[in-house]
GROMACS .gro file of C-alpha atoms in nm:
model
  412
    1MET     CA    1  -0.001   0.000  -0.001
    2GLU     CA    2   0.224   0.235  -0.311
    3ASN     CA    3   0.102   0.377  -0.682
    4GLU     CA    4  -0.195   0.340  -0.896
    5GLN     CA    5  -0.427   0.555  -1.099
    6GLU     CA    6  -0.719   0.767  -1.010
    7GLU     CA    7  -1.069   0.793  -1.135
    8THR     CA    8  -1.161   1.130  -1.295
    9SER     CA    9  -1.109   1.367  -1.015
   10VAL     CA   10  -1.110   1.099  -0.757
   11GLY     CA   11  -0.847   0.829  -0.721
   12ASP     CA   12  -0.709   0.563  -0.491
   13ASP     CA   13  -0.340   0.659  -0.507
   14GLN     CA   14  -0.173   0.812  -0.203
   15LEU     CA   15  -0.041   1.168  -0.192
   16ASN     CA   16   0.223   1.334   0.020
   17GLY     CA   17   0.396   1.032   0.167
   18ASP     CA   18   0.095   0.857   0.317
   19THR     CA   19   0.182   0.490   0.366
   20ALA     CA   20  -0.156   0.318   0.333
   21THR     CA   21  -0.211   0.065   0.056
   22GLU     CA   22  -0.409   0.160  -0.251
   23VAL     CA   23  -0.600  -0.020  -0.537
   24ASN     CA   24  -0.598   0.052  -0.907
   25ASP     CA   25  -0.947   0.136  -1.031
   26ASP     CA   26  -0.867   0.246  -1.382
   27ALA     CA   27  -0.576   0.036  -1.524
   28PRO     CA   28  -0.578   0.012  -1.904
   29THR     CA   29  -0.751  -0.322  -1.995
   30VAL     CA   30  -0.881  -0.490  -2.307
   31ASP     CA   31  -1.227  -0.630  -2.274
   32ALA     CA   32  -1.259  -0.899  -2.542
   33THR     CA   33  -1.638  -0.922  -2.508
   34ASP     CA   34  -1.682  -0.547  -2.556
   35GLU     CA   35  -1.458  -0.542  -2.859
   36LYS     CA   36  -1.648  -0.831  -3.014
   37THR     CA   37  -1.978  -0.659  -2.947
   38GLU     CA   38  -1.846  -0.336  -3.096
   39GLN     CA   39  -1.720  -0.504  -3.408
   40GLN     CA   40  -2.055  -0.681  -3.460
   41THR     CA   41  -2.235  -0.351  -3.410
   42LYS     CA   42  -2.024  -0.183  -3.677
   43ALA     CA   43  -2.069  -0.473  -3.905
   44ASN     CA   44  -2.443  -0.421  -3.882
   45GLY     CA   45  -2.404  -0.058  -3.964
   46LYS     CA   46  -2.520   0.056  -3.623
   47ASP     CA   47  -2.368   0.271  -3.352
   48THR     CA   48  -2.335   0.162  -2.994
   49GLU     CA   49  -2.485   0.490  -2.888
   50GLU     CA   50  -2.749   0.592  -3.133
   51GLU     CA   51  -2.912   0.853  -2.901
   52GLU     CA   52  -2.768   1.210  -2.893
   53PRO     CA   53  -2.534   1.229  -2.591
   54SER     CA   54  -2.651   1.460  -2.302
   55GLU     CA   55  -2.461   1.765  -2.188
   56ASP     CA   56  -2.398   1.587  -1.857
   57LEU     CA   57  -2.239   1.292  -2.026
   58LEU     CA   58  -2.021   1.508  -2.250
   59THR     CA   59  -1.904   1.708  -1.938
   60LYS     CA   60  -1.804   1.383  -1.765
   61ILE     CA   61  -1.615   1.254  -2.063
   62LYS     CA   62  -1.429   1.588  -2.104
   63ALA     CA   63  -1.332   1.591  -1.737
   64GLN     CA   64  -1.223   1.224  -1.745
   65VAL     CA   65  -0.990   1.274  -2.046
   66GLU     CA   66  -0.860   1.602  -1.914
   67TYR     CA   67  -0.780   1.424  -1.589
   68TYR     CA   68  -0.579   1.154  -1.770
   69PHE     CA   69  -0.368   1.429  -1.944
   70GLY     CA   70  -0.365   1.665  -1.641
   71ASN     CA   71  -0.058   1.751  -1.423
   72VAL     CA   72  -0.161   1.506  -1.144
   73ASN     CA   73  -0.198   1.190  -1.352
   74MET     CA   74   0.084   1.268  -1.588
   75GLN     CA   75   0.311   1.291  -1.289
   76ARG     CA   76   0.291   0.921  -1.216
   77ASP     CA   77   0.087   0.729  -1.480
   78LYS     CA   78   0.371   0.512  -1.623
   79PHE     CA   79   0.151   0.362  -1.889
   80LEU     CA   80   0.029   0.695  -2.030
   81ILE     CA   81   0.379   0.848  -1.998
   82GLU     CA   82   0.530   0.572  -2.209
   83GLN     CA   83   0.254   0.594  -2.464
   84THR     CA   84   0.310   0.975  -2.509
   85LYS     CA   85   0.673   0.896  -2.605
   86LEU     CA   86   0.583   0.689  -2.907
   87ASP     CA   87   0.426   0.945  -3.142
   88GLU     CA   88   0.496   1.308  -3.031
   89GLY     CA   89   0.250   1.278  -2.758
   90TRP     CA   90  -0.034   1.143  -2.971
   91ILE     CA   91  -0.246   0.861  -2.826
   92PRO     CA   92  -0.463   0.648  -3.050
   93MET     CA   93  -0.830   0.639  -2.956
   94THR     CA   94  -0.812   0.262  -2.958
   95VAL     CA   95  -0.574   0.293  -2.672
   96MET     CA   96  -0.784   0.548  -2.486
   97LEU     CA   97  -1.081   0.308  -2.498
   98ASN     CA   98  -0.880   0.060  -2.298
   99PHE     CA   99  -0.919   0.285  -1.991
  100LYS     CA  100  -1.207   0.145  -1.784
  101MET     CA  101  -1.343   0.473  -1.648
  102LEU     CA  102  -1.356   0.628  -1.996
  103ALA     CA  103  -1.500   0.321  -2.158
  104SER     CA  104  -1.775   0.309  -1.888
  105LEU     CA  105  -1.882   0.657  -1.990
  106SER     CA  106  -1.878   0.591  -2.365
  107LYS     CA  107  -1.708   0.361  -2.620
  108ASN     CA  108  -1.818   0.576  -2.912
  109VAL     CA  109  -1.515   0.758  -3.046
  110ASP     CA  110  -1.741   1.024  -3.209
  111VAL     CA  111  -1.906   1.103  -2.876
  112ILE     CA  112  -1.574   1.125  -2.700
  113LEU     CA  113  -1.431   1.359  -2.960
  114LYS     CA  114  -1.748   1.570  -2.948
  115ALA     CA  115  -1.696   1.607  -2.570
  116LEU     CA  116  -1.339   1.728  -2.636
  117GLU     CA  117  -1.421   1.994  -2.888
  118THR     CA  118  -1.446   2.254  -2.615
  119SER     CA  119  -1.135   2.141  -2.435
  120ASP     CA  120  -0.837   2.377  -2.418
  121LEU     CA  121  -0.609   2.108  -2.278
  122ILE     CA  122  -0.672   1.834  -2.535
  123GLU     CA  123  -0.622   1.858  -2.916
  124MET     CA  124  -0.728   1.606  -3.185
  125SER     CA  125  -0.540   1.489  -3.487
  126GLU     CA  126  -0.671   1.581  -3.835
  127ASP     CA  127  -0.789   1.226  -3.907
  128LYS     CA  128  -0.973   1.221  -3.573
  129LYS     CA  129  -0.803   0.904  -3.469
  130LYS     CA  130  -0.566   1.039  -3.204
  131ILE     CA  131  -0.556   1.291  -2.928
  132ARG     CA  132  -0.282   1.447  -2.709
  133ARG     CA  133  -0.222   1.714  -2.445
  134SER     CA  134  -0.196   2.048  -2.634
  135LEU     CA  135   0.154   2.174  -2.689
  136LYS     CA  136   0.029   2.509  -2.556
  137HIS     CA  137   0.021   2.346  -2.218
  138PRO     CA  138   0.360   2.186  -2.151
  139LEU     CA  139   0.398   1.974  -1.846
  140PRO     CA  140   0.562   2.130  -1.543
  141GLU     CA  141   0.892   2.003  -1.410
  142PHE     CA  142   0.800   1.743  -1.145
  143ASN     CA  143   1.066   1.835  -0.885
  144GLU     CA  144   1.078   1.889  -0.515
  145GLY     CA  145   0.957   2.242  -0.553
  146TYR     CA  146   0.654   2.135  -0.753
  147ARG     CA  147   0.582   1.864  -0.498
  148LYS     CA  148   0.585   2.129  -0.223
  149ALA     CA  149   0.355   2.348  -0.424
  150GLN     CA  150   0.113   2.057  -0.463
  151GLU     CA  151   0.121   1.988  -0.090
  152ALA     CA  152   0.051   2.359  -0.020
  153ARG     CA  153  -0.284   2.343  -0.190
  154THR     CA  154  -0.383   1.996  -0.059
  155VAL     CA  155  -0.601   1.930   0.241
  156TYR     CA  156  -0.680   1.615   0.451
  157VAL     CA  157  -1.048   1.553   0.518
  158LYS     CA  158  -1.179   1.282   0.749
  159GLY     CA  159  -1.526   1.166   0.855
  160PHE     CA  160  -1.688   1.000   0.551
  161PRO     CA  161  -1.872   0.668   0.595
  162LEU     CA  162  -1.642   0.370   0.576
  163THR     CA  163  -1.898   0.188   0.357
  164ASP     CA  164  -2.111   0.295   0.066
  165THR     CA  165  -1.879   0.594  -0.009
  166THR     CA  166  -1.825   0.612  -0.384
  167ILE     CA  167  -1.621   0.832  -0.613
  168ASP     CA  168  -1.932   0.985  -0.766
  169LYS     CA  169  -2.065   1.073  -0.416
  170LEU     CA  170  -1.736   1.238  -0.325
  171LYS     CA  171  -1.731   1.436  -0.645
  172ALA     CA  172  -2.083   1.558  -0.591
  173PHE     CA  173  -1.998   1.658  -0.230
  174PHE     CA  174  -1.688   1.865  -0.327
  175GLU     CA  175  -1.865   2.030  -0.626
  176PRO     CA  176  -1.938   2.352  -0.432
  177TYR     CA  177  -1.574   2.382  -0.337
  178LYS     CA  178  -1.426   2.358  -0.698
  179PRO     CA  179  -1.201   2.390  -0.872
  180PHE     CA  180  -0.997   2.090  -0.752
  181GLU     CA  181  -0.748   1.875  -0.937
  182THR     CA  182  -0.792   1.544  -0.763
  183ILE     CA  183  -0.952   1.363  -0.466
  184VAL     CA  184  -0.763   1.071  -0.327
  185MET     CA  185  -0.949   0.807  -0.133
  186ARG     CA  186  -0.727   0.666   0.138
  187LYS     CA  187  -0.747   0.280   0.163
  188TYR     CA  188  -0.589  -0.015   0.344
  189GLN     CA  189  -0.571  -0.383   0.289
  190ASP     CA  190  -0.754  -0.615   0.524
  191LYS     CA  191  -0.644  -0.972   0.613
  192ASP     CA  192  -0.815  -1.098   0.291
  193LYS     CA  193  -0.610  -0.852   0.079
  194VAL     CA  194  -0.930  -0.664   0.004
  195PHE     CA  195  -0.897  -0.277  -0.005
  196LYS     CA  196  -1.119  -0.089   0.241
  197PHE     CA  197  -1.191   0.284   0.258
  198LYS     CA  198  -1.037   0.458   0.560
  199GLY     CA  199  -1.305   0.729   0.574
  200SER     CA  200  -1.054   1.005   0.483
  201VAL     CA  201  -0.942   1.170   0.165
  202PHE     CA  202  -0.679   1.416   0.032
  203VAL     CA  203  -0.816   1.694  -0.187
  204GLN     CA  204  -0.580   1.879  -0.407
  205PHE     CA  205  -0.723   2.206  -0.518
  206GLU     CA  206  -0.614   2.408  -0.822
  207THR     CA  207  -0.486   2.706  -0.623
  208VAL     CA  208  -0.388   2.777  -0.267
  209ASP     CA  209  -0.658   3.045  -0.247
  210VAL     CA  210  -0.934   2.794  -0.318
  211ALA     CA  211  -0.787   2.551  -0.076
  212ASP     CA  212  -0.765   2.831   0.189
  213ALA     CA  213  -1.133   2.921   0.131
  214PHE     CA  214  -1.228   2.558   0.195
  215MET     CA  215  -1.023   2.549   0.512
  216LYS     CA  216  -1.173   2.877   0.642
  217ALA     CA  217  -1.530   2.762   0.598
  218GLU     CA  218  -1.699   2.776   0.933
  219SER     CA  219  -1.843   2.428   0.900
  220VAL     CA  220  -1.818   2.142   0.648
  221LYS     CA  221  -2.052   1.848   0.707
  222TYR     CA  222  -2.107   1.525   0.519
  223GLU     CA  223  -2.475   1.441   0.591
  224ASP     CA  224  -2.483   1.498   0.967
  225THR     CA  225  -2.117   1.453   1.044
  226GLU     CA  226  -1.880   1.741   1.093
  227LEU     CA  227  -1.567   1.670   0.893
  228LEU     CA  228  -1.222   1.702   1.032
  229ARG     CA  229  -0.995   1.926   0.809
  230LYS     CA  230  -0.620   1.968   0.812
  231TRP     CA  231  -0.370   2.105   0.579
  232ALA     CA  232  -0.187   1.807   0.421
  233ALA     CA  233   0.147   1.947   0.528
  234ASP     CA  234   0.030   1.954   0.893
  235TYR     CA  235  -0.117   1.607   0.865
  236ASN     CA  236   0.206   1.462   0.711
  237ALA     CA  237   0.413   1.630   0.979
  238GLY     CA  238   0.200   1.489   1.256
  239LYS     CA  239   0.224   1.142   1.108
  240ALA     CA  240   0.591   1.167   1.077
  241GLN     CA  241   0.624   1.275   1.437
  242GLU     CA  242   0.401   0.985   1.555
  243LYS     CA  243   0.617   0.742   1.358
  244GLU     CA  244   0.935   0.877   1.510
  245GLU     CA  245   0.790   0.865   1.860
  246ARG     CA  246   0.688   0.500   1.804
  247ARG     CA  247   1.038   0.426   1.684
  248LYS     CA  248   1.205   0.586   1.987
  249LYS     CA  249   0.957   0.407   2.221
  250LYS     CA  250   1.035   0.078   2.060
  251ALA     CA  251   1.407   0.144   2.076
  252ASP     CA  252   1.384   0.244   2.442
  253LYS     CA  253   1.183  -0.068   2.519
  254THR     CA  254   1.440  -0.287   2.351
  255LYS     CA  255   1.722  -0.122   2.530
  256LYS     CA  256   1.540  -0.154   2.869
  257THR     CA  257   1.479  -0.525   2.805
  258THR     CA  258   1.843  -0.582   2.711
  259GLU     CA  259   1.958  -0.404   3.024
  260GLN     CA  260   1.724  -0.607   3.241
  261LYS     CA  261   1.849  -0.932   3.093
  262GLU     CA  262   2.207  -0.835   3.150
  263THR     CA  263   2.154  -0.742   3.518
  264GLU     CA  264   1.900  -1.018   3.594
  265GLY     CA  265   2.018  -1.264   3.861
  266ASP     CA  266   1.963  -1.635   3.864
  267GLU     CA  267   1.777  -1.637   4.192
  268GLU     CA  268   1.400  -1.684   4.184
  269GLN     CA  269   1.209  -1.357   4.241
  270PRO     CA  270   0.959  -1.326   4.523
  271ALA     CA  271   0.587  -1.324   4.453
  272ALA     CA  272   0.556  -0.958   4.546
  273THR     CA  273   0.727  -0.699   4.318
  274ASP     CA  274   0.772  -0.326   4.304
  275ASN     CA  275   0.707  -0.315   3.930
  276LYS     CA  276   0.383  -0.143   3.844
  277LEU     CA  277   0.178  -0.155   3.526
  278PRO     CA  278   0.044   0.175   3.392
  279LYS     CA  279  -0.310   0.269   3.481
  280GLY     CA  280  -0.572   0.381   3.233
  281SER     CA  281  -0.419   0.148   2.968
  282ILE     CA  282  -0.655  -0.146   2.964
  283ILE     CA  283  -0.933  -0.173   2.708
  284PHE     CA  284  -1.197  -0.452   2.768
  285PHE     CA  285  -1.382  -0.567   2.451
  286SER     CA  286  -1.682  -0.795   2.416
  287GLY     CA  287  -1.901  -0.931   2.143
  288VAL     CA  288  -1.636  -1.059   1.903
  289SER     CA  289  -1.690  -1.359   1.681
  290LYS     CA  290  -1.572  -1.697   1.808
  291THR     CA  291  -1.347  -1.724   1.497
  292CYS     CA  292  -1.183  -1.397   1.588
  293THR     CA  293  -0.797  -1.403   1.641
  294ARG     CA  294  -0.542  -1.184   1.812
  295GLU     CA  295  -0.428  -1.075   1.463
  296ASP     CA  296  -0.779  -0.952   1.383
  297ILE     CA  297  -0.790  -0.751   1.704
  298LYS     CA  298  -0.441  -0.603   1.639
  299GLU     CA  299  -0.528  -0.518   1.283
  300CYS     CA  300  -0.844  -0.327   1.400
  301LEU     CA  301  -0.668  -0.126   1.669
  302ASP     CA  302  -0.373  -0.042   1.446
  303LYS     CA  303  -0.609   0.182   1.254
  304PHE     CA  304  -0.647   0.390   1.561
  305ASP     CA  305  -0.268   0.412   1.624
  306ALA     CA  306  -0.289   0.193   1.934
  307ASP     CA  307   0.050   0.115   2.088
  308ILE     CA  308  -0.028  -0.242   2.198
  309ALA     CA  309   0.174  -0.410   2.480
  310TYR     CA  310  -0.028  -0.732   2.503
  311ILE     CA  311  -0.355  -0.886   2.378
  312ASP     CA  312  -0.519  -1.108   2.644
  313PHE     CA  313  -0.748  -1.316   2.433
  314GLN     CA  314  -0.811  -1.677   2.325
  315ARG     CA  315  -0.979  -1.783   2.009
  316GLY     CA  316  -1.329  -1.918   2.076
  317HIS     CA  317  -1.398  -1.659   2.344
  318THR     CA  318  -1.616  -1.360   2.282
  319GLU     CA  319  -1.440  -1.112   2.508
  320GLY     CA  320  -1.086  -1.013   2.611
  321TRP     CA  321  -0.845  -0.739   2.715
  322VAL     CA  322  -0.594  -0.521   2.535
  323ARG     CA  323  -0.305  -0.370   2.743
  324LEU     CA  324  -0.157  -0.057   2.589
  325GLN     CA  325   0.184   0.109   2.646
  326GLY     CA  326   0.190   0.407   2.875
  327GLU     CA  327  -0.022   0.570   3.143
  328ASN     CA  328  -0.377   0.664   3.033
  329ALA     CA  329  -0.310   0.534   2.681
  330ALA     CA  330  -0.662   0.382   2.643
  331LYS     CA  331  -0.865   0.698   2.626
  332PRO     CA  332  -0.697   0.857   2.322
  333VAL     CA  333  -0.748   0.530   2.132
  334LEU     CA  334  -1.122   0.503   2.223
  335ASP     CA  335  -1.177   0.871   2.141
  336LYS     CA  336  -1.096   0.784   1.782
  337THR     CA  337  -1.365   0.506   1.777
  338ASP     CA  338  -1.735   0.544   1.705
  339GLU     CA  339  -1.836   0.592   2.066
  340GLY     CA  340  -1.646   0.281   2.181
  341LYS     CA  341  -1.762   0.073   1.886
  342VAL     CA  342  -1.515  -0.092   1.652
  343VAL     CA  343  -1.563  -0.340   1.368
  344ILE     CA  344  -1.389  -0.669   1.382
  345GLN     CA  345  -1.460  -0.930   1.122
  346ASP     CA  346  -1.756  -0.720   1.004
  347ILE     CA  347  -1.909  -0.738   1.359
  348LYS     CA  348  -1.952  -0.427   1.580
  349VAL     CA  349  -1.755  -0.487   1.907
  350THR     CA  350  -1.802  -0.281   2.228
  351CYS     CA  351  -1.494  -0.149   2.399
  352LYS     CA  352  -1.449   0.026   2.735
  353ILE     CA  353  -1.167   0.134   2.961
  354LEU     CA  354  -1.118  -0.060   3.283
  355GLU     CA  355  -1.145   0.167   3.588
  356GLY     CA  356  -1.147   0.155   3.965
  357GLU     CA  357  -1.166  -0.179   4.141
  358GLU     CA  358  -1.223  -0.356   3.814
  359GLU     CA  359  -0.892  -0.227   3.679
  360ASP     CA  360  -0.700  -0.296   4.005
  361LYS     CA  361  -0.826  -0.653   4.014
  362TYR     CA  362  -0.717  -0.709   3.655
  363LEU     CA  363  -0.375  -0.558   3.697
  364ALA     CA  364  -0.310  -0.763   3.997
  365LYS     CA  365  -0.386  -1.078   3.808
  366VAL     CA  366  -0.154  -0.969   3.529
  367MET     CA  367   0.128  -0.892   3.770
  368GLU     CA  368   0.088  -1.237   3.930
  369GLU     CA  369   0.103  -1.406   3.597
  370MET     CA  370   0.409  -1.200   3.498
  371VAL     CA  371   0.598  -1.282   3.816
  372ALA     CA  372   0.509  -1.655   3.786
  373SER     CA  373   0.626  -1.653   3.423
  374LYS     CA  374   0.957  -1.486   3.517
  375ASN     CA  375   1.014  -1.726   3.808
  376LYS     CA  376   0.959  -2.025   3.577
  377TYR     CA  377   1.198  -1.875   3.324
  378ASN     CA  378   1.467  -1.818   3.585
  379LYS     CA  379   1.419  -2.167   3.729
  380ALA     CA  380   1.458  -2.325   3.392
  381LYS     CA  381   1.760  -2.109   3.317
  382ARG     CA  382   1.927  -2.204   3.652
  383ALA     CA  383   1.856  -2.573   3.587
  384GLY     CA  384   2.004  -2.548   3.240
  385LYS     CA  385   2.329  -2.390   3.378
  386LYS     CA  386   2.368  -2.664   3.643
  387GLY     CA  387   2.309  -2.939   3.384
  388ARG     CA  388   2.576  -2.790   3.166
  389ALA     CA  389   2.817  -2.767   3.459
  390ARG     CA  390   2.764  -3.136   3.555
  391GLY     CA  391   2.827  -3.241   3.194
  392ALA     CA  392   3.142  -3.036   3.177
  393LYS     CA  393   3.279  -3.205   3.497
  394LYS     CA  394   3.205  -3.554   3.370
  395ARG     CA  395   3.375  -3.489   3.042
  396GLY     CA  396   3.675  -3.340   3.219
  397SER     CA  397   3.734  -3.651   3.442
  398SER     CA  398   3.693  -3.908   3.165
  399PRO     CA  399   4.009  -4.052   3.004
  400SER     CA  400   4.072  -3.941   2.654
  401ARG     CA  401   4.060  -4.193   2.366
  402ASP     CA  402   4.425  -4.166   2.317
  403ALA     CA  403   4.496  -4.249   2.674
  404VAL     CA  404   4.278  -4.569   2.654
  405LEU     CA  405   4.457  -4.682   2.344
  406ALA     CA  406   4.795  -4.625   2.506
  407LYS     CA  407   4.694  -4.825   2.814
  408LYS     CA  408   4.564  -5.107   2.603
  409LYS     CA  409   4.890  -5.128   2.397
  410ALA     CA  410   5.105  -5.133   2.713
  411VAL     CA  411   4.911  -5.438   2.845
  412GLU     CA  412   4.963  -5.627   2.521
   0.00000   0.00000   0.00000
């Protein structure tokens, strides 16, 4: 999850260093059935679209083709970039029809060309068989400066429904905030390698002023949900900082574990211990499927940036506990959920933070188990050392093979 193509103004490729995985929704393909149908239709002297195309359809076709040849797509669409090198930028219409999104709008070349008559970005060849990006609009130099300029007019928007959110719905929603160059649906891969929408998008506007107007809007709601808005630069900086903090925390934890092992004695530790587990870090969940696994739980909580220390759960049970790293670590995680509800294996699961006596009782149980486990480890370790010592002594007092042979020869 990373780099695919987008659909019209809405794509599934990541922008600005986001690390989630994406899916290609508009790769060039050849549909044998459609080609056969088209050939048969032409042989019969009929057109696949006999009716006069509507203005709405022509507008959609124009927007789709202009997107293909626009700055955003031409920055990373390897297929189209290679095609433009073959014939001075000209792309045969037979190739264009292999793009699924365009073909879904129309497979009639005449209709597509009619839609492009008013385009300032696209020009047609004299024989009406090829199109290209107009030479009046050369591509910008895609360097670090241009990337920064793109980021400066890009915003992060979160709060869209995780299901039933489509490209067309997003385009319709952002219509009042035009002009924008692209909308990127952020996605991730589940355990079945299926791409799922994260509920957030990147919107790259045509100018900084348009993006600024969107950010300064007093309220932006999708249906009844107030959307979270951030500048892409701030979002990316925040994610980079979170990543660095997790890296440092992991490094500190590894260092601490190593130091403990180096200073750890062989003697069995007493049942009581001064070590304390952080409070406010236990999440109790219930209502999971009996086929649920620890991996399913971890995958779910990873979406909420949970720093998991341990998952106390057995497959076949319907409830369990998740212990997080750090004092009061549970609340920030649950604040990101839908009022304590998360989805695991397509089932809504209820989560809550353990508090008061319930928390004390659970932490005491965990500490007992940790001490017992450590004592068992130390006991096995000590027994192993003694066994090795006994073996070494026996080998040291046994005569060598050469000595036995020498003694045998002397007797003879």
